[in-house]
Amino acid sequence: MEWLNYHHLLYFWTVARAGSIAAASQELHVGRPAISMQLKSLEAFFGTPLFLRRGRRLELTETGKLVEGYASEIFRTGRELVEVVRGSSLGRRQVVRVGIADVMAKLIAFALLDSAFSEDDDVHLVLSEDSPRRLFAALAVHELDLVLSDVALAPGLDVRARSHRVGSSTTTLFASPELAARLAPGFPGSLDGAPFLLPSRESAVRASLDRWFESERLRPRTVAEFDDSALMKVFGQAGRGAFPGPTAVAEQIVERYGVRALGVLPTVTERYWAISPERKIAHPAVARIVEGAAAVFPS
DNA sequence: GGCCTCATTGGTTCAACGCT
DNA sequence: AGCGTTGAACCAATGAGGCC
């Protein structure tokens, strides 16, 4: 069988992404006639048009869309190959870009990542924090190598990635010593009308928490809602309200923020996910993080 | 093996033309 | 005017084949 000319395919793919031959010619540093000719050659090779010429506009045909999909995959794999080969060269540090869901307890994130490193690892972590939605978008365009989140990738999302469940924890309620002294007697009934600091409604644990409040017939007084779990704890430390946190790191929360644990909510569980892009060639450091993390909070 | 010739491929510029 | 297409002329790199 005759081989596909990948150079032609690259031109086609660039034109499809750039939207015009002019834009592609700038991107590729190649003249417009040349690109036009190569497009024609590719169309002749396939025996069917890939673009519809509508006036001076180019529109992908159905075949064109199909070819573009394959080309994206081909060139994505090519980039990946370069990244992996260059990234794993001897003596070069591996950069791993990790996105952490803002609602996730930082102590949990630290424990998940820290477990993955051995002393002889030469890995350079670049950590960022954002909403899961934005982190998944960054993952889709290869700006991130890994996302740690309280929610798995939604099935409908057009992101080529895999969610690995790396642990779970029940939830504990915390409060400053003064507030705890007031709320501890008669827990959990004492929580009715009590001031609360809660994770935003975007978070997975919030839905679970609301169900618990409902089942216990409690109506907490929401003082503030947070996207950022660390900020929530700072408010909690100042006695602004009771707040939830993972039982798995309850001791550290008590120690670090000088708060007291009010009680454990066994039905309010939080799951932790490590979401990594589906790669033909696995990022070795990411694989280690995913494997190592799974052992921290066994679910 | 080294050298030459030739064909092929893919690039360039330039000009002209059609379309919006 | 801006953009895409076509054609012509030309250049450079490469590979195949023939010759010494």
XYZ file of C-alpha atoms (C1' of nucleotides) in Angstrom:
339
model
C 0.000 0.000 0.000
C 1.170 3.488 -0.807
C 2.374 5.398 2.225
C 0.610 8.489 3.478
C 2.764 11.598 3.093
C 2.916 12.887 6.689
C 4.302 16.205 5.539
C 1.135 16.776 3.548
C -0.873 15.645 6.527
C 0.894 18.183 8.738
C 0.049 20.959 6.285
C -3.557 19.864 6.116
C -3.762 19.635 9.908
C -2.230 23.102 10.339
C -4.666 24.602 7.838
C -7.588 22.861 9.573
C -6.528 24.256 12.945
C -5.459 27.708 11.740
C -8.617 28.122 9.655
C -6.929 29.345 6.488
C -4.004 28.727 4.209
C -2.678 32.222 4.931
C -2.621 31.590 8.682
C -1.079 28.156 8.177
C 1.588 29.541 5.849
C 2.644 31.973 8.582
C 2.678 29.235 11.170
C 4.642 26.858 8.957
C 6.839 29.496 7.291
C 5.825 28.087 3.910
C 4.344 29.911 0.942
C 0.617 29.828 0.279
C 0.877 28.194 -3.157
C 2.977 25.426 -1.677
C 0.392 24.632 0.985
C -2.378 24.809 -1.561
C -0.539 22.335 -3.760
C 0.181 19.936 -0.915
C -3.461 20.035 0.142
C -4.399 19.083 -3.395
C -1.858 16.253 -3.358
C -3.338 14.939 -0.121
C -6.863 15.159 -1.498
C -5.695 13.303 -4.611
C -4.103 10.679 -2.380
C -7.336 10.129 -0.468
C -9.368 10.467 -3.625
C -11.840 12.791 -1.945
C -11.914 16.489 -1.017
C -10.961 17.387 2.545
C -12.052 21.012 2.307
C -15.052 22.635 0.700
C -14.020 25.862 -0.996
C -16.770 28.322 -0.169
C -15.703 31.554 -1.783
C -12.485 32.379 -0.016
C -13.361 30.264 2.982
C -12.306 26.691 3.608
C -14.665 24.311 5.350
C -13.781 20.795 6.397
C -15.764 18.090 4.658
C -16.947 15.086 6.676
C -13.879 13.203 5.450
C -11.788 16.243 6.334
C -13.096 16.131 9.904
C -12.283 12.446 10.098
C -8.766 13.021 8.792
C -8.261 15.934 11.175
C -9.189 13.691 14.095
C -6.656 11.089 13.087
C -4.019 13.756 12.380
C -4.516 15.271 15.850
C -3.932 11.879 17.357
C -0.869 11.229 15.196
C 0.810 14.570 15.941
C -0.176 14.467 19.615
C 1.556 11.118 19.914
C 4.556 12.568 18.101
C 4.822 15.456 20.563
C 4.408 13.032 23.408
C 7.243 10.903 22.078
C 9.558 13.916 22.006
C 8.525 14.963 25.513
C 9.062 11.524 26.960
C 12.359 10.836 25.225
C 13.808 14.251 26.026
C 12.267 14.326 29.503
C 13.718 10.984 30.477
C 17.197 11.685 29.159
C 19.902 10.819 31.636
C 20.742 13.582 34.045
C 17.723 15.661 33.176
C 15.128 16.388 35.843
C 11.614 15.372 35.066
C 9.116 18.202 35.349
C 5.685 17.032 36.471
C 2.922 19.607 36.310
C 0.194 18.820 38.834
C -3.126 20.604 39.200
C -4.856 20.384 42.557
C -8.591 20.990 42.980
C -8.987 24.057 45.174
C -11.642 22.415 47.356
C -9.296 19.577 48.181
C -7.610 19.648 51.594
C -3.991 20.630 51.022
C -2.855 18.147 53.652
C -4.446 15.387 51.581
C -2.803 16.638 48.399
C 0.549 16.814 50.140
C 0.195 13.276 51.495
C -0.767 11.905 48.070
C 2.169 13.552 46.327
C 4.737 13.069 49.059
C 4.170 9.330 49.145
C 5.194 9.052 45.531
C 8.767 10.222 45.962
C 11.712 8.201 46.974
C 15.026 9.762 47.948
C 16.731 9.107 44.655
C 13.915 10.619 42.608
C 14.929 13.537 40.481
C 11.510 15.020 39.865
C 10.621 18.684 39.726
C 6.993 19.342 40.682
C 5.088 22.337 39.385
C 1.897 22.695 41.407
C -1.110 24.826 40.631
C -4.532 25.150 42.138
C -7.833 25.741 40.377
C -11.382 24.489 39.948
C -11.650 20.894 38.686
C -13.396 22.131 35.537
C -10.472 24.370 34.601
C -7.929 21.763 35.606
C -9.557 19.210 33.322
C -9.469 21.733 30.487
C -5.743 22.255 31.119
C -5.257 18.496 31.151
C -6.984 18.242 27.777
C -4.468 20.602 26.163
C -1.481 18.956 27.855
C -0.719 21.871 30.145
C -0.873 19.441 33.065
C 0.480 15.944 33.601
C -1.774 15.088 36.534
C -4.834 16.404 38.362
C -5.687 15.607 41.962
C -9.360 16.162 42.578
C -12.354 15.283 44.722
C -14.343 14.514 41.582
C -13.572 12.078 38.779
C -13.610 13.107 35.156
C -17.221 13.423 33.964
C -17.925 10.739 31.344
C -19.318 13.225 28.812
C -16.201 15.407 28.848
C -14.069 15.303 25.732
C -10.812 14.781 27.587
C -8.597 11.817 26.871
C -7.685 10.983 30.439
C -8.158 8.290 33.017
C -9.389 8.738 36.591
C -7.606 6.603 39.176
C -9.249 6.395 42.577
C -6.429 6.947 45.039
C -8.296 6.941 48.316
C -11.188 8.166 50.381
C -11.909 9.541 53.794
C -14.910 10.101 55.988
C -15.539 13.647 57.146
C -14.905 15.179 60.557
C -16.376 18.441 61.757
C -13.997 20.889 63.422
C -14.398 24.121 65.333
C -12.262 26.562 67.299
C -11.944 25.588 70.991
C -14.504 28.206 72.133
C -17.070 27.217 69.506
C -16.355 23.519 70.071
C -17.032 23.905 73.794
C -20.436 25.304 72.918
C -21.295 22.716 70.207
C -19.829 19.530 71.700
C -22.607 18.870 74.234
C -25.536 17.252 72.467
C -23.625 16.695 69.160
C -24.936 16.444 66.495
C -28.258 17.999 67.585
C -26.341 21.020 68.890
C -25.416 21.890 65.289
C -28.937 23.095 64.478
C -28.617 26.806 63.779
C -24.886 26.740 64.477
C -22.545 28.872 62.323
C -20.933 26.882 59.520
C -18.195 27.360 57.013
C -18.855 25.118 54.048
C -17.169 24.054 50.835
C -18.781 25.541 47.735
C -21.681 23.736 46.073
C -19.330 22.759 43.269
C -17.534 20.317 45.518
C -18.437 16.659 45.851
C -18.340 16.637 49.636
C -20.812 19.507 49.891
C -23.631 17.488 48.333
C -22.893 14.633 50.682
C -22.783 17.029 53.629
C -26.124 18.614 52.716
C -27.701 15.158 52.619
C -26.350 14.446 56.073
C -27.759 17.707 57.450
C -31.111 16.812 55.949
C -31.106 13.277 57.326
C -30.285 14.621 60.796
C -32.909 17.355 60.370
C -30.309 20.027 61.031
C -30.376 23.511 59.624
C -26.892 24.966 59.876
C -26.410 28.720 59.534
C -24.040 29.144 56.585
C -21.634 31.949 57.376
C -19.489 31.541 54.275
C -18.851 29.182 51.378
C -15.367 28.484 50.077
C -13.753 27.247 46.923
C -10.474 27.208 48.746
C -10.254 24.692 51.559
C -7.246 26.390 53.154
C -9.108 29.699 53.415
C -12.046 27.877 54.986
C -9.776 26.532 57.718
C -8.332 29.980 58.416
C -11.868 31.280 58.995
C -12.543 28.217 61.152
C -9.426 28.827 63.169
C -10.703 32.341 63.908
C -13.922 30.865 65.311
C -16.226 32.068 62.527
C -17.925 28.699 62.296
C -17.642 24.916 62.314
C -16.142 23.363 59.204
C -15.671 19.934 57.679
C -12.376 18.266 56.873
C -11.132 14.816 55.969
C -10.901 12.399 58.922
C -7.734 10.998 57.333
C -5.855 14.164 58.251
C -7.893 15.144 61.347
C -4.866 15.065 63.635
C -2.874 17.378 61.421
C -5.816 19.804 61.083
C -6.201 19.934 64.892
C -2.497 20.484 65.350
C -1.997 23.001 62.580
C -5.066 25.171 63.098
C -5.506 24.802 66.863
C -9.090 23.564 66.459
C -10.989 20.666 67.990
C -12.724 17.747 66.334
C -16.461 17.792 67.083
C -17.288 14.405 65.639
C -16.964 12.091 62.688
C -19.638 11.851 60.008
C -19.258 8.275 58.768
C -21.695 8.691 55.884
C -20.072 11.816 54.493
C -17.161 10.503 52.519
C -14.805 12.221 50.179
C -13.078 10.360 47.395
C -9.772 11.328 45.910
C -8.901 10.931 42.283
C -5.692 11.187 40.381
C -6.532 11.973 36.771
C -3.807 11.459 34.229
C -3.890 11.913 30.455
C -4.236 8.784 28.383
C -0.849 8.473 26.799
C 0.642 5.997 24.451
C 3.832 6.438 26.421
C 3.227 6.781 30.158
C 4.963 9.583 32.036
C 7.090 7.555 34.474
C 6.863 10.065 37.318
C 3.086 10.345 36.932
C 2.761 6.568 37.027
C 4.774 6.509 40.258
C 2.607 9.216 41.821
C -0.596 7.381 40.918
C 0.690 4.063 42.249
C 2.212 5.590 45.374
C -0.842 7.693 46.148
C -3.162 4.708 46.091
C -1.433 3.332 49.161
C -1.855 6.448 51.337
C -5.562 6.402 52.106
C -6.659 2.943 51.030
C -10.322 3.006 50.133
C 33.737 3.638 -3.724
C 33.539 7.923 -6.050
C 31.704 10.711 -9.519
C 28.429 12.222 -12.869
C 23.856 12.640 -14.875
C 19.076 12.676 -14.655
C 14.455 12.563 -12.664
C 11.725 13.625 -8.889
C 10.085 16.238 -5.159
C 9.182 20.215 -2.808
C 10.264 24.592 -2.154
C 10.506 29.763 -3.844
C 8.828 34.205 -6.258
C 5.933 36.500 -9.391
C 1.915 37.444 -12.050
C -2.737 36.948 -13.136
C -7.353 35.941 -12.112
C -11.779 35.048 -9.567
C -14.467 35.674 -5.511
C -16.349 38.193 -1.485
C -8.398 44.918 -0.377
C -7.769 40.389 1.095
C -7.601 35.685 0.121
C -7.241 31.332 -2.608
C -5.889 29.210 -6.914
C -3.243 28.447 -10.917
C 0.659 28.598 -13.893
C 5.369 29.612 -15.029
C 10.100 29.790 -14.061
C 13.518 28.676 -11.182
C 16.401 26.523 -7.237
C 18.035 22.898 -3.963
C 18.128 18.397 -2.085
C 17.833 13.650 -2.808
C 17.924 9.084 -4.845
C 18.700 5.910 -8.690
C 21.467 4.321 -12.206
C 25.528 4.123 -15.055
C 30.359 4.546 -15.588
C 35.273 4.519 -14.277
